[in-house]
Amino acid sequence: MMEPPESLRSGSTEMQSTTAQPVRVLLLDDEPTNLHLRSAILRQHGYECVPASTIEEATDLFNNIDIAVLDYHLGAGQFGTEVAALLRRRRPHVPIIILSATIDRYFGGVEDMHLLKGHSSVEDLLDALSSLEAKRRGAPVVVDARDFFYSRIAMAIGSDVLVQIFDEKGVWQYCNDSVAEYLGQPREWFIGRSVFQEMRPFMRDWSDVLQTVCLTRETYIDRTHRGLLAVPRPQEPQLTWSVLAFPITLHDNRSGAVLTARILDKPPTRTSELLPFL
């Protein structure tokens, strides 16, 4: 269950700017507590909520909604994707968001966005609703799910691993918090920048490696004392790094590469004080 944002817990009544007629959001969930909490949060942000706890209730409300937020697991062998398919046939222009507690459903269904419960915040849901409102006004919408898509990959690899995702030109598509902390920039700084232009004096020569991985789909493995940087930091020479680069198909179907790095052997000193990401 998603936690309410700080503004709601503190009683703030800050509302988003809305048109004269608020956006009507279908909320489908078989858990009454989840349904009540999401309804309260969305109303607090100016949305008109249309709750439903069964597939039958949801389908009866199709003509009275602008956006649908559907829970995936509904119990009794029923799933929100069934409602999504029905809604897409009846009203194809209504945006659909699927909420799931697992990652056994992937992008590419009839839904416009898929959010993972427990890892997607209330702000993620509000941002998704805001971006999809354009469909209600008849404007084309492109949902950028890159961070969600790539963060699932980073989550599977592990939080103690530095994870970067590049296209064949060395442009960052994603990096996790460990990379941002290690390289000393906020995560949002990296996206869209070229590692070869921004960090050439500091990074090892990753150009050939990344381009080879992207173009040939081969995998690169390096166990070294050098880590990611051209010159190891003072506390790093005794650390053994495992650096791996492997191919990936990017969110826009281009070829890309995932570059990961982690410590294999740690000396007895308290290196966690020196490398916060460990």
GROMACS .gro file of C-alpha atoms in nm:
model
  278
    1MET     CA    1   0.000   0.000   0.000
    2MET     CA    2   0.139   0.339  -0.094
    3GLU     CA    3   0.205   0.588   0.184
    4PRO     CA    4   0.042   0.932   0.158
    5PRO     CA    5   0.279   1.218   0.076
    6GLU     CA    6   0.406   1.445   0.351
    7SER     CA    7   0.176   1.724   0.236
    8LEU     CA    8  -0.130   1.506   0.298
    9ARG     CA    9  -0.011   1.374   0.632
   10SER     CA   10   0.042   1.730   0.752
   11GLY     CA   11  -0.309   1.830   0.651
   12SER     CA   12  -0.209   2.048   0.358
   13THR     CA   13  -0.490   2.124   0.117
   14GLU     CA   14  -0.266   2.231  -0.167
   15MET     CA   15  -0.446   2.155  -0.494
   16GLN     CA   16  -0.316   2.120  -0.847
   17SER     CA   17  -0.449   2.357  -1.107
   18THR     CA   18  -0.750   2.199  -1.276
   19THR     CA   19  -1.003   2.291  -1.533
   20ALA     CA   20  -1.360   2.383  -1.437
   21GLN     CA   21  -1.452   2.015  -1.459
   22PRO     CA   22  -1.211   1.796  -1.259
   23VAL     CA   23  -1.058   1.489  -1.415
   24ARG     CA   24  -1.258   1.178  -1.324
   25VAL     CA   25  -1.037   0.886  -1.223
   26LEU     CA   26  -1.165   0.529  -1.201
   27LEU     CA   27  -0.997   0.355  -0.906
   28LEU     CA   28  -1.033  -0.024  -0.910
   29ASP     CA   29  -0.903  -0.221  -0.610
   30ASP     CA   30  -1.053  -0.511  -0.413
   31GLU     CA   31  -0.887  -0.388  -0.092
   32PRO     CA   32  -1.112  -0.125   0.076
   33THR     CA   33  -0.820   0.033   0.265
   34ASN     CA   34  -0.620   0.090  -0.053
   35LEU     CA   35  -0.926   0.226  -0.231
   36HIS     CA   36  -1.004   0.468   0.050
   37LEU     CA   37  -0.645   0.592   0.081
   38ARG     CA   38  -0.594   0.649  -0.292
   39SER     CA   39  -0.930   0.821  -0.320
   40ALA     CA   40  -0.840   1.057  -0.035
   41ILE     CA   41  -0.502   1.140  -0.186
   42LEU     CA   42  -0.634   1.206  -0.536
   43ARG     CA   43  -0.925   1.417  -0.411
   44GLN     CA   44  -0.673   1.618  -0.211
   45HIS     CA   45  -0.500   1.694  -0.542
   46GLY     CA   46  -0.812   1.798  -0.729
   47TYR     CA   47  -0.923   1.475  -0.895
   48GLU     CA   48  -1.276   1.339  -0.889
   49CYS     CA   49  -1.254   0.974  -0.783
   50VAL     CA   50  -1.486   0.701  -0.911
   51PRO     CA   51  -1.414   0.396  -0.690
   52ALA     CA   52  -1.490   0.034  -0.778
   53SER     CA   53  -1.406  -0.291  -0.599
   54THR     CA   54  -1.509  -0.543  -0.866
   55ILE     CA   55  -1.474  -0.583  -1.241
   56GLU     CA   56  -1.849  -0.553  -1.278
   57GLU     CA   57  -1.861  -0.223  -1.090
   58ALA     CA   58  -1.571  -0.088  -1.295
   59THR     CA   59  -1.724  -0.176  -1.634
   60ASP     CA   60  -2.050  -0.006  -1.537
   61LEU     CA   61  -1.854   0.318  -1.481
   62PHE     CA   62  -1.665   0.326  -1.813
   63ASN     CA   63  -1.871   0.610  -1.960
   64ASN     CA   64  -1.815   0.836  -1.657
   65ILE     CA   65  -1.434   0.844  -1.639
   66ASP     CA   66  -1.137   1.023  -1.796
   67ILE     CA   67  -0.851   0.805  -1.667
   68ALA     CA   68  -0.843   0.453  -1.517
   69VAL     CA   69  -0.613   0.337  -1.234
   70LEU     CA   70  -0.652  -0.039  -1.204
   71ASP     CA   71  -0.505  -0.278  -0.949
   72TYR     CA   72  -0.359  -0.587  -1.117
   73HIS     CA   73  -0.442  -0.855  -0.857
   74LEU     CA   74  -0.814  -0.843  -0.776
   75GLY     CA   75  -0.846  -1.181  -0.608
   76ALA     CA   76  -1.061  -1.481  -0.707
   77GLY     CA   77  -0.852  -1.527  -1.021
   78GLN     CA   78  -0.943  -1.186  -1.161
   79PHE     CA   79  -0.702  -0.921  -1.285
   80GLY     CA   80  -0.712  -0.552  -1.366
   81THR     CA   81  -0.577  -0.626  -1.712
   82GLU     CA   82  -0.916  -0.778  -1.798
   83VAL     CA   83  -1.077  -0.442  -1.723
   84ALA     CA   84  -0.803  -0.264  -1.919
   85ALA     CA   85  -0.876  -0.476  -2.227
   86LEU     CA   86  -1.250  -0.408  -2.204
   87LEU     CA   87  -1.197  -0.037  -2.153
   88ARG     CA   88  -0.955  -0.014  -2.443
   89ARG     CA   89  -1.214  -0.170  -2.676
   90ARG     CA   90  -1.503   0.048  -2.558
   91ARG     CA   91  -1.323   0.378  -2.509
   92PRO     CA   92  -0.979   0.352  -2.672
   93HIS     CA   93  -0.870   0.707  -2.586
   94VAL     CA   94  -0.903   0.670  -2.207
   95PRO     CA   95  -0.555   0.642  -2.048
   96ILE     CA   96  -0.495   0.335  -1.831
   97ILE     CA   97  -0.253   0.287  -1.540
   98ILE     CA   98  -0.196  -0.061  -1.396
   99LEU     CA   99  -0.077  -0.095  -1.033
  100SER     CA  100   0.096  -0.425  -0.953
  101ALA     CA  101   0.271  -0.569  -0.649
  102THR     CA  102   0.491  -0.789  -0.868
  103ILE     CA  103   0.695  -0.750  -1.184
  104ASP     CA  104   0.542  -1.046  -1.366
  105ARG     CA  105   0.365  -0.799  -1.593
  106TYR     CA  106   0.577  -0.601  -1.835
  107PHE     CA  107   0.534  -0.295  -2.055
  108GLY     CA  108   0.364  -0.352  -2.387
  109GLY     CA  109   0.006  -0.433  -2.283
  110VAL     CA  110  -0.296  -0.212  -2.342
  111GLU     CA  111  -0.206   0.000  -2.040
  112ASP     CA  112  -0.032   0.334  -2.090
  113MET     CA  113   0.177   0.295  -1.775
  114HIS     CA  114   0.259   0.020  -1.525
  115LEU     CA  115   0.356   0.121  -1.169
  116LEU     CA  116   0.501  -0.122  -0.915
  117LYS     CA  117   0.339  -0.098  -0.574
  118GLY     CA  118   0.588  -0.077  -0.290
  119HIS     CA  119   0.847   0.091  -0.513
  120SER     CA  120   0.640   0.357  -0.690
  121SER     CA  121   0.549   0.650  -0.467
  122VAL     CA  122   0.233   0.857  -0.450
  123GLU     CA  123   0.423   1.124  -0.640
  124ASP     CA  124   0.483   0.872  -0.920
  125LEU     CA  125   0.109   0.812  -0.949
  126LEU     CA  126   0.032   1.184  -0.942
  127ASP     CA  127   0.296   1.251  -1.209
  128ALA     CA  128   0.151   0.975  -1.425
  129LEU     CA  129  -0.201   1.115  -1.392
  130SER     CA  130  -0.080   1.465  -1.473
  131SER     CA  131   0.105   1.351  -1.786
  132LEU     CA  132  -0.193   1.148  -1.907
  133GLU     CA  133  -0.444   1.429  -1.863
  134ALA     CA  134  -0.340   1.556  -2.206
  135LYS     CA  135  -0.524   1.262  -2.361
  136ARG     CA  136  -0.845   1.391  -2.207
  137ARG     CA  137  -0.789   1.717  -2.395
  138GLY     CA  138  -0.728   1.532  -2.722
  139ALA     CA  139  -0.354   1.601  -2.732
  140PRO     CA  140  -0.102   1.327  -2.813
  141VAL     CA  141   0.083   1.186  -2.513
  142VAL     CA  142   0.415   1.006  -2.491
  143VAL     CA  143   0.468   0.847  -2.149
  144ASP     CA  144   0.836   0.843  -2.060
  145ALA     CA  145   0.879   0.530  -1.852
  146ARG     CA  146   1.257   0.518  -1.875
  147ASP     CA  147   1.339   0.568  -1.510
  148PHE     CA  148   1.085   0.308  -1.400
  149PHE     CA  149   1.199   0.061  -1.666
  150TYR     CA  150   1.570   0.098  -1.595
  151SER     CA  151   1.530   0.118  -1.218
  152ARG     CA  152   1.377  -0.232  -1.220
  153ILE     CA  153   1.697  -0.357  -1.387
  154ALA     CA  154   1.913  -0.179  -1.128
  155MET     CA  155   1.698  -0.317  -0.846
  156ALA     CA  156   1.750  -0.672  -0.973
  157ILE     CA  157   2.128  -0.621  -0.992
  158GLY     CA  158   2.151  -0.487  -0.635
  159SER     CA  159   2.183  -0.158  -0.450
  160ASP     CA  160   2.552  -0.223  -0.365
  161VAL     CA  161   2.644  -0.224  -0.735
  162LEU     CA  162   2.717   0.087  -0.944
  163VAL     CA  163   2.477   0.065  -1.240
  164GLN     CA  164   2.494   0.285  -1.550
  165ILE     CA  165   2.306   0.244  -1.878
  166PHE     CA  166   2.438   0.406  -2.198
  167ASP     CA  167   2.353   0.420  -2.564
  168GLU     CA  168   2.623   0.343  -2.821
  169LYS     CA  169   2.738   0.707  -2.815
  170GLY     CA  170   2.806   0.695  -2.443
  171VAL     CA  171   2.500   0.903  -2.349
  172TRP     CA  172   2.362   0.819  -2.008
  173GLN     CA  173   2.012   0.675  -2.014
  174TYR     CA  174   2.014   0.589  -1.644
  175CYS     CA  175   2.234   0.565  -1.337
  176ASN     CA  176   2.149   0.450  -0.986
  177ASP     CA  177   2.209   0.632  -0.657
  178SER     CA  178   2.539   0.449  -0.600
  179VAL     CA  179   2.683   0.592  -0.923
  180ALA     CA  180   2.561   0.942  -0.842
  181GLU     CA  181   2.721   0.928  -0.498
  182TYR     CA  182   3.047   0.779  -0.628
  183LEU     CA  183   3.085   1.033  -0.910
  184GLY     CA  184   2.964   1.328  -0.703
  185GLN     CA  185   2.664   1.449  -0.904
  186PRO     CA  186   2.286   1.422  -0.856
  187ARG     CA  187   2.123   1.147  -1.061
  188GLU     CA  188   1.932   1.391  -1.282
  189TRP     CA  189   2.262   1.550  -1.390
  190PHE     CA  190   2.368   1.240  -1.584
  191ILE     CA  191   2.065   1.175  -1.807
  192GLY     CA  192   2.123   1.292  -2.166
  193ARG     CA  193   2.491   1.376  -2.111
  194SER     CA  194   2.781   1.197  -2.278
  195VAL     CA  195   3.025   1.026  -2.044
  196PHE     CA  196   3.302   1.085  -2.299
  197GLN     CA  197   3.245   1.460  -2.307
  198GLU     CA  198   3.168   1.522  -1.941
  199MET     CA  199   3.419   1.294  -1.767
  200ARG     CA  200   3.693   1.220  -2.019
  201PRO     CA  201   3.978   1.332  -1.786
  202PHE     CA  202   3.848   1.116  -1.502
  203MET     CA  203   3.691   0.803  -1.650
  204ARG     CA  204   3.881   0.512  -1.794
  205ASP     CA  205   3.860   0.476  -2.172
  206TRP     CA  206   3.517   0.317  -2.188
  207SER     CA  207   3.445   0.432  -2.543
  208ASP     CA  208   3.564   0.116  -2.721
  209VAL     CA  209   3.410  -0.112  -2.460
  210LEU     CA  210   3.063   0.046  -2.472
  211GLN     CA  211   3.054   0.070  -2.850
  212THR     CA  212   3.171  -0.291  -2.888
  213VAL     CA  213   2.906  -0.415  -2.647
  214CYS     CA  214   2.633  -0.212  -2.818
  215LEU     CA  215   2.726  -0.310  -3.174
  216THR     CA  216   2.840  -0.671  -3.134
  217ARG     CA  217   2.621  -0.768  -2.835
  218GLU     CA  218   2.928  -0.916  -2.668
  219THR     CA  219   2.990  -0.899  -2.293
  220TYR     CA  220   3.291  -0.733  -2.129
  221ILE     CA  221   3.428  -0.850  -1.792
  222ASP     CA  222   3.716  -0.686  -1.605
  223ARG     CA  223   3.847  -0.774  -1.260
  224THR     CA  224   4.086  -0.501  -1.167
  225HIS     CA  225   4.217  -0.266  -0.900
  226ARG     CA  226   4.133   0.034  -1.120
  227GLY     CA  227   3.757   0.050  -1.066
  228LEU     CA  228   3.577   0.301  -1.285
  229LEU     CA  229   3.824   0.586  -1.276
  230ALA     CA  230   4.143   0.640  -1.473
  231VAL     CA  231   4.340   0.683  -1.151
  232PRO     CA  232   4.218   0.488  -0.845
  233ARG     CA  233   4.127   0.692  -0.541
  234PRO     CA  234   4.375   0.678  -0.248
  235GLN     CA  235   4.163   0.425  -0.057
  236GLU     CA  236   4.099   0.198  -0.356
  237PRO     CA  237   4.428   0.031  -0.470
  238GLN     CA  238   4.375  -0.266  -0.237
  239LEU     CA  239   4.017  -0.321  -0.351
  240THR     CA  240   3.935  -0.573  -0.621
  241TRP     CA  241   3.659  -0.453  -0.852
  242SER     CA  242   3.438  -0.661  -1.076
  243VAL     CA  243   3.337  -0.453  -1.378
  244LEU     CA  244   3.082  -0.594  -1.621
  245ALA     CA  245   2.933  -0.446  -1.939
  246PHE     CA  246   2.656  -0.633  -2.117
  247PRO     CA  247   2.416  -0.545  -2.401
  248ILE     CA  248   2.059  -0.427  -2.357
  249THR     CA  249   1.778  -0.311  -2.583
  250LEU     CA  250   1.690   0.042  -2.475
  251HIS     CA  251   1.338   0.173  -2.414
  252ASP     CA  252   1.327   0.308  -2.772
  253ASN     CA  253   1.457  -0.019  -2.925
  254ARG     CA  254   1.811   0.113  -2.983
  255SER     CA  255   2.110  -0.091  -2.876
  256GLY     CA  256   2.261   0.001  -2.544
  257ALA     CA  257   2.497  -0.123  -2.275
  258VAL     CA  258   2.469  -0.173  -1.901
  259LEU     CA  259   2.793  -0.096  -1.714
  260THR     CA  260   2.813  -0.232  -1.359
  261ALA     CA  261   3.088  -0.226  -1.099
  262ARG     CA  262   3.114  -0.373  -0.751
  263ILE     CA  263   3.375  -0.467  -0.492
  264LEU     CA  264   3.478  -0.834  -0.486
  265ASP     CA  265   3.725  -0.835  -0.196
  266LYS     CA  266   3.722  -0.585   0.086
  267PRO     CA  267   4.022  -0.522   0.310
  268PRO     CA  268   3.970  -0.549   0.688
  269THR     CA  269   3.959  -0.170   0.724
  270ARG     CA  270   3.620   0.000   0.748
  271THR     CA  271   3.587   0.079   0.381
  272SER     CA  272   3.216   0.152   0.422
  273GLU     CA  273   3.320   0.481   0.579
  274LEU     CA  274   3.528   0.559   0.272
  275LEU     CA  275   3.282   0.435   0.006
  276PRO     CA  276   2.929   0.520   0.117
  277PHE     CA  277   2.765   0.299  -0.147
  278LEU     CA  278   2.903  -0.026   0.003
   0.00000   0.00000   0.00000
